[in-house]
mmCIF file of C-alpha atoms and ligand atoms in Angstrom:
data_model
loop_
_atom_site.group_PDB
_atom_site.id
_atom_site.type_symbol
_atom_site.label_atom_id
_atom_site.label_comp_id
_atom_site.label_asym_id
_atom_site.label_seq_id
_atom_site.Cartn_x
_atom_site.Cartn_y
_atom_site.Cartn_z
ATOM 1 C CA UNK A 1 85.430 106.409 106.315
ATOM 2 C CA UNK A 2 86.462 106.028 102.706
ATOM 3 C CA UNK A 3 89.379 107.264 100.631
ATOM 4 C CA UNK A 4 90.565 110.801 100.003
ATOM 5 C CA UNK A 5 91.153 112.258 96.547
ATOM 6 C CA UNK A 6 94.141 114.456 95.866
ATOM 7 C CA UNK A 7 93.645 116.519 92.684
ATOM 8 C CA UNK A 8 96.270 116.578 89.924
ATOM 9 C CA UNK A 9 94.285 118.746 87.488
ATOM 10 C CA UNK A 10 90.545 119.461 86.973
ATOM 11 C CA UNK A 11 89.827 115.857 85.877
ATOM 12 C CA UNK A 12 92.505 113.658 87.506
ATOM 13 C CA UNK A 13 93.310 112.693 91.074
ATOM 14 C CA UNK A 14 95.325 110.307 93.272
ATOM 15 C CA UNK A 15 93.217 107.996 95.437
ATOM 16 C CA UNK A 16 92.826 104.359 96.570
ATOM 17 C CA UNK A 17 90.301 101.510 96.509
ATOM 18 C CA UNK A 18 88.536 102.218 99.844
ATOM 19 C CA UNK A 19 84.755 101.861 99.388
ATOM 20 C CA UNK A 20 83.755 103.268 102.799
ATOM 21 C CA UNK A 21 82.018 99.975 103.767
ATOM 22 C CA UNK A 22 84.072 99.433 106.935
ATOM 23 C CA UNK A 23 83.623 103.005 108.197
ATOM 24 C CA UNK A 24 79.904 103.099 107.401
ATOM 25 C CA UNK A 25 79.419 99.727 109.156
ATOM 26 C CA UNK A 26 81.112 101.144 112.276
ATOM 27 C CA UNK A 27 78.984 104.307 112.204
ATOM 28 C CA UNK A 28 75.740 102.312 111.818
ATOM 29 C CA UNK A 29 76.678 99.797 114.527
ATOM 30 C CA UNK A 30 77.473 102.642 116.955
ATOM 31 C CA UNK A 31 74.206 104.423 116.101
ATOM 32 C CA UNK A 32 72.256 101.178 116.729
ATOM 33 C CA UNK A 33 73.886 100.969 120.186
ATOM 34 C CA UNK A 34 72.569 104.450 121.010
ATOM 35 C CA UNK A 35 75.606 106.625 120.256
ATOM 36 C CA UNK A 36 75.250 110.073 118.686
ATOM 37 C CA UNK A 37 77.419 109.554 115.601
ATOM 38 C CA UNK A 38 79.155 111.947 113.232
ATOM 39 C CA UNK A 39 80.554 110.225 110.150
ATOM 40 C CA UNK A 40 83.275 112.036 108.212
ATOM 41 C CA UNK A 41 83.675 110.349 104.844
ATOM 42 C CA UNK A 42 85.683 110.763 101.692
ATOM 43 C CA UNK A 43 84.058 110.224 98.279
ATOM 44 C CA UNK A 44 82.121 106.916 98.296
ATOM 45 C CA UNK A 45 79.051 105.527 96.526
ATOM 46 C CA UNK A 46 77.165 104.797 99.785
ATOM 47 C CA UNK A 47 74.038 106.733 100.811
ATOM 48 C CA UNK A 48 73.901 108.693 104.078
ATOM 49 C CA UNK A 49 72.894 106.230 106.834
ATOM 50 C CA UNK A 50 69.744 107.030 108.788
ATOM 51 C CA UNK A 51 70.150 108.862 112.109
ATOM 52 C CA UNK A 52 73.797 109.853 111.565
ATOM 53 C CA UNK A 53 75.320 113.310 110.903
ATOM 54 C CA UNK A 54 77.368 112.905 107.743
ATOM 55 C CA UNK A 55 80.151 115.270 106.672
ATOM 56 C CA UNK A 56 81.379 114.593 103.126
ATOM 57 C CA UNK A 57 84.905 115.676 102.224
ATOM 58 C CA UNK A 58 87.215 115.131 99.262
ATOM 59 C CA UNK A 59 90.868 115.763 100.133
ATOM 60 C CA UNK A 60 93.004 114.750 103.113
ATOM 61 C CA UNK A 61 93.238 118.405 104.142
ATOM 62 C CA UNK A 62 89.419 118.692 104.156
ATOM 63 C CA UNK A 63 89.205 115.446 106.159
ATOM 64 C CA UNK A 64 91.767 116.791 108.660
ATOM 65 C CA UNK A 65 89.785 120.031 109.115
ATOM 66 C CA UNK A 66 86.477 118.163 109.624
ATOM 67 C CA UNK A 67 87.843 115.442 111.942
ATOM 68 C CA UNK A 68 90.037 117.717 114.062
ATOM 69 C CA UNK A 69 87.155 120.222 114.293
ATOM 70 C CA UNK A 70 84.719 117.566 115.591
ATOM 71 C CA UNK A 71 87.211 115.688 117.798
ATOM 72 C CA UNK A 72 87.083 117.760 121.035
ATOM 73 C CA UNK A 73 83.355 116.945 121.487
ATOM 74 C CA UNK A 74 83.746 113.172 120.940
ATOM 75 C CA UNK A 75 84.092 110.340 123.482
ATOM 76 C CA UNK A 76 85.195 107.800 120.863
ATOM 77 C CA UNK A 77 87.032 108.442 117.592
ATOM 78 C CA UNK A 78 87.543 105.614 115.082
ATOM 79 C CA UNK A 79 89.755 106.348 112.093
ATOM 80 C CA UNK A 80 89.009 103.776 109.402
ATOM 81 C CA UNK A 81 89.554 106.099 106.425
ATOM 82 C CA UNK A 82 92.275 105.344 103.907
ATOM 83 C CA UNK A 83 93.811 108.833 103.847
ATOM 84 C CA UNK A 84 96.211 109.522 100.975
ATOM 85 C CA UNK A 85 99.712 109.790 102.431
ATOM 86 C CA UNK A 86 100.835 112.123 99.619
ATOM 87 C CA UNK A 87 99.300 114.807 97.410
ATOM 88 C CA UNK A 88 100.559 116.530 94.264
ATOM 89 C CA UNK A 89 102.681 119.551 95.217
ATOM 90 C CA UNK A 90 100.380 121.677 93.054
ATOM 91 C CA UNK A 91 97.041 121.150 91.312
ATOM 92 C CA UNK A 92 97.103 122.407 87.698
ATOM 93 C CA UNK A 93 94.150 124.697 86.968
ATOM 94 C CA UNK A 94 93.984 123.489 83.321
ATOM 95 C CA UNK A 95 93.920 119.867 82.133
ATOM 96 C CA UNK A 96 97.457 118.549 81.632
ATOM 97 C CA UNK A 97 97.974 117.832 77.920
ATOM 98 C CA UNK A 98 99.203 114.468 76.738
ATOM 99 C CA UNK A 99 102.660 114.800 75.175
ATOM 100 C CA UNK A 100 105.093 112.308 73.720
ATOM 101 C CA UNK A 101 107.147 112.459 76.908
ATOM 102 C CA UNK A 102 106.256 110.881 80.257
ATOM 103 C CA UNK A 103 104.972 113.004 83.131
ATOM 104 C CA UNK A 104 106.769 113.532 86.429
ATOM 105 C CA UNK A 105 104.598 114.408 89.456
ATOM 106 C CA UNK A 106 106.047 116.046 92.571
ATOM 107 C CA UNK A 107 104.294 114.707 95.679
ATOM 108 C CA UNK A 108 104.315 116.177 99.172
ATOM 109 C CA UNK A 109 103.350 114.452 102.407
ATOM 110 C CA UNK A 110 99.854 114.921 103.850
ATOM 111 C CA UNK A 111 99.633 115.421 107.586
ATOM 112 C CA UNK A 112 98.775 112.348 109.638
ATOM 113 C CA UNK A 113 95.301 113.058 111.059
ATOM 114 C CA UNK A 114 95.375 110.076 113.431
ATOM 115 C CA UNK A 115 98.764 111.082 114.867
ATOM 116 C CA UNK A 116 97.405 114.609 115.493
ATOM 117 C CA UNK A 117 94.331 113.104 117.203
ATOM 118 C CA UNK A 118 96.669 111.019 119.388
ATOM 119 C CA UNK A 119 98.696 114.094 120.267
ATOM 120 C CA UNK A 120 95.582 116.098 121.264
ATOM 121 C CA UNK A 121 93.707 113.206 122.922
ATOM 122 C CA UNK A 122 91.858 113.978 126.174
ATOM 123 C CA UNK A 123 92.179 111.362 128.974
ATOM 124 C CA UNK A 124 88.531 110.228 128.748
ATOM 125 C CA UNK A 125 88.601 109.740 124.950
ATOM 126 C CA UNK A 126 88.990 106.341 123.315
ATOM 127 C CA UNK A 127 91.022 106.599 120.099
ATOM 128 C CA UNK A 128 90.981 103.723 117.619
ATOM 129 C CA UNK A 129 93.127 103.558 114.494
ATOM 130 C CA UNK A 130 93.269 101.126 111.587
ATOM 131 C CA UNK A 131 96.328 99.739 109.846
ATOM 132 C CA UNK A 132 96.258 98.314 106.340
ATOM 133 C CA UNK A 133 99.173 95.927 106.142
ATOM 134 C CA UNK A 134 100.483 93.432 103.610
ATOM 135 C CA UNK A 135 103.264 92.051 105.885
ATOM 136 C CA UNK A 136 104.688 92.360 109.442
ATOM 137 C CA UNK A 137 101.088 92.904 110.630
ATOM 138 C CA UNK A 138 101.682 92.619 114.386
ATOM 139 C CA UNK A 139 104.909 94.617 114.630
ATOM 140 C CA UNK A 140 103.553 97.365 112.345
ATOM 141 C CA UNK A 141 100.273 97.494 114.303
ATOM 142 C CA UNK A 142 102.106 97.721 117.618
ATOM 143 C CA UNK A 143 104.405 100.449 116.268
ATOM 144 C CA UNK A 144 101.428 102.553 115.037
ATOM 145 C CA UNK A 145 99.560 101.994 118.343
ATOM 146 C CA UNK A 146 102.563 103.340 120.271
ATOM 147 C CA UNK A 147 103.660 106.135 117.946
ATOM 148 C CA UNK A 148 100.138 107.517 117.394
ATOM 149 C CA UNK A 149 99.154 107.233 121.097
ATOM 150 C CA UNK A 150 96.105 105.005 120.432
ATOM 151 C CA UNK A 151 93.994 102.826 122.736
ATOM 152 C CA UNK A 152 93.335 100.243 120.048
ATOM 153 C CA UNK A 153 94.463 99.499 116.517
ATOM 154 C CA UNK A 154 92.589 97.329 114.030
ATOM 155 C CA UNK A 155 95.073 95.637 111.734
ATOM 156 C CA UNK A 156 93.701 94.453 108.367
ATOM 157 C CA UNK A 157 95.368 91.979 106.156
ATOM 158 C CA UNK A 158 94.970 93.593 102.723
ATOM 159 C CA UNK A 159 96.404 90.809 100.563
ATOM 160 C CA UNK A 160 93.571 88.249 100.897
ATOM 161 C CA UNK A 161 90.771 88.405 98.307
ATOM 162 C CA UNK A 162 88.038 88.567 101.012
ATOM 163 C CA UNK A 163 89.605 91.119 103.349
ATOM 164 C CA UNK A 164 90.513 94.818 103.322
ATOM 165 C CA UNK A 165 89.629 97.240 100.529
ATOM 166 C CA UNK A 166 86.324 97.185 98.623
ATOM 167 C CA UNK A 167 84.935 93.815 99.767
ATOM 168 C CA UNK A 168 82.045 92.992 102.127
ATOM 169 C CA UNK A 169 84.165 91.007 104.608
ATOM 170 C CA UNK A 170 87.263 91.668 106.687
ATOM 171 C CA UNK A 171 89.816 89.735 108.697
ATOM 172 C CA UNK A 172 91.384 91.864 111.409
ATOM 173 C CA UNK A 173 93.444 91.629 114.568
ATOM 174 C CA UNK A 174 92.622 94.000 117.441
ATOM 175 C CA UNK A 175 95.772 95.183 119.193
ATOM 176 C CA UNK A 176 95.500 97.036 122.497
ATOM 177 C CA UNK A 177 98.111 98.201 124.991
ATOM 178 C CA UNK A 178 98.027 94.854 126.808
ATOM 179 C CA UNK A 179 96.306 92.368 124.524
ATOM 180 C CA UNK A 180 96.018 90.986 121.017
ATOM 181 C CA UNK A 181 92.704 89.553 119.688
ATOM 182 C CA UNK A 182 92.784 87.932 116.248
ATOM 183 C CA UNK A 183 89.261 87.785 114.737
ATOM 184 C CA UNK A 184 88.061 85.346 112.078
ATOM 185 C CA UNK A 185 86.895 86.361 108.609
ATOM 186 C CA UNK A 186 83.600 88.187 109.259
ATOM 187 C CA UNK A 187 81.231 90.561 107.471
ATOM 188 C CA UNK A 188 82.234 94.199 107.939
ATOM 189 C CA UNK A 189 79.056 94.647 110.057
ATOM 190 C CA UNK A 190 80.097 91.822 112.420
ATOM 191 C CA UNK A 191 83.689 93.151 112.490
ATOM 192 C CA UNK A 192 82.311 96.580 113.460
ATOM 193 C CA UNK A 193 80.368 95.027 116.343
ATOM 194 C CA UNK A 194 83.452 93.196 117.658
ATOM 195 C CA UNK A 195 85.462 96.454 117.514
ATOM 196 C CA UNK A 196 82.699 98.291 119.397
ATOM 197 C CA UNK A 197 82.553 95.540 122.084
ATOM 198 C CA UNK A 198 86.221 96.335 122.755
ATOM 199 C CA UNK A 199 85.553 100.107 122.677
ATOM 200 C CA UNK A 200 82.802 99.700 125.304
ATOM 201 C CA UNK A 201 85.258 97.857 127.589
ATOM 202 C CA UNK A 202 87.881 100.600 127.099
ATOM 203 C CA UNK A 203 85.306 103.327 127.876
ATOM 204 C CA UNK A 204 84.389 101.458 131.082
ATOM 205 C CA UNK A 205 88.057 101.159 132.128
ATOM 206 C CA UNK A 206 88.593 104.897 131.580
ATOM 207 C CA UNK A 207 85.434 105.766 133.540
ATOM 208 C CA UNK A 208 86.714 103.721 136.536
ATOM 209 C CA UNK A 209 90.098 105.545 136.449
ATOM 210 C CA UNK A 210 88.479 109.036 136.448
HETATM 211 O O1 PMT B 301 86.555 101.271 102.879
HETATM 212 P P1 PMT B 301 86.609 99.756 102.698
HETATM 213 O O2 PMT B 301 86.586 99.353 101.247
HETATM 214 O O3 PMT B 301 85.550 99.067 103.522
HETATM 215 O O4 PMT B 301 88.031 99.247 103.239
HETATM 216 C C1 PMT B 301 88.330 99.333 104.604
HETATM 217 C C2 PMT B 301 89.801 99.710 104.821
HETATM 218 C C3 PMT B 301 90.700 98.596 104.293
HETATM 219 C C4 PMT B 301 90.141 101.028 104.101
HETATM 220 C C5 PMT B 301 89.947 99.908 106.372
HETATM 221 O O5 PMT B 301 89.599 98.714 107.028
HETATM 222 C C6 PMT B 301 91.376 100.323 106.736
HETATM 223 O O6 PMT B 301 92.281 99.526 106.876
HETATM 224 N N1 PMT B 301 91.584 101.661 106.890
HETATM 225 C C7 PMT B 301 92.921 102.238 107.149
HETATM 226 C C8 PMT B 301 93.680 102.292 105.868
HETATM 227 C C9 PMT B 301 94.988 103.019 106.041
HETATM 228 O O7 PMT B 301 95.158 104.086 105.497
HETATM 229 O O8 PMT B 301 95.880 102.434 106.838
HETATM 230 P P2 PMT B 301 97.346 103.036 107.156
HETATM 231 O O9 PMT B 301 98.073 101.915 107.792
HETATM 232 O O10 PMT B 301 97.954 103.665 105.922
HETATM 233 O O11 PMT B 301 97.055 104.209 108.184
HETATM 234 C C10 PMT B 301 97.088 103.989 109.594
HETATM 235 C C11 PMT B 301 96.056 104.866 110.288
HETATM 236 O O12 PMT B 301 96.432 106.258 110.142
HETATM 237 C C12 PMT B 301 94.629 104.737 109.777
HETATM 238 O O13 PMT B 301 93.762 104.792 110.893
HETATM 239 C C13 PMT B 301 94.453 105.981 108.894
HETATM 240 O O14 PMT B 301 93.101 106.430 108.885
HETATM 241 C C14 PMT B 301 95.354 106.991 109.598
HETATM 242 N N2 PMT B 301 95.948 108.014 108.721
HETATM 243 C C15 PMT B 301 96.808 107.662 107.727
HETATM 244 C C16 PMT B 301 97.411 108.648 106.948
HETATM 245 C C17 PMT B 301 97.073 110.010 107.184
HETATM 246 N N3 PMT B 301 97.605 110.987 106.451
HETATM 247 N N4 PMT B 301 96.212 110.328 108.155
HETATM 248 C C18 PMT B 301 95.634 109.356 108.927
HETATM 249 O O15 PMT B 301 94.836 109.660 109.826
#
């Protein structure tokens, strides 16, 4: 859940507007259904939910270490975090002084945690990704589903005022290998439940195949 923060100097960082609401709603809905849940979250203002193991991280690298470390023991992995795609090439140990010139930042790419999860996925595991899209929702969702070796991708529209980052509601489309389910505008709690209904079906299908 949540964003990551990529430090520039001791007081500044690169990040995004993710509040963690979607990820926390998923963790709580899974816990209510009887799952043993580990929630890996970037910096958010939400309190630890009851009955859930919470691992708090700051940077994308810390999130990668925590998620990839926990992954082998998990039956279901849902990646709703808004991981920073880039980080400053170096973090200055002293605060960068304001000068009369502009400031140029060199950014390097963070590794894609979800793609690594897809690469390492065990046959019984259900892997769910999210996609935050402003346009070409379906084609982008289908591309990420395929390229990251996912069972399901939850595509958010992030341009509406009631959907996506830092609001209580979401409007998503669930894209699987064989089907597409557009959902209406719902609370993030109700969205989480609809995603988990689909996850339960996928777990059942995998159990039959084994
Ligand atoms: O936290 P909220 O305020 O409730 O907002 C919820 C949300 C909008 C953040 C959430 O619903 C959402 O869309 N999360 C994914 C945001 C995102 O980073 O999308 P993406 O299309 O850039 O990434 C695709 C997938 O790859 C995501 O599952 C992401 O977690 C994963 N990823 C991305 C980059 C990276 N370096 N590592 C990753 O694992």
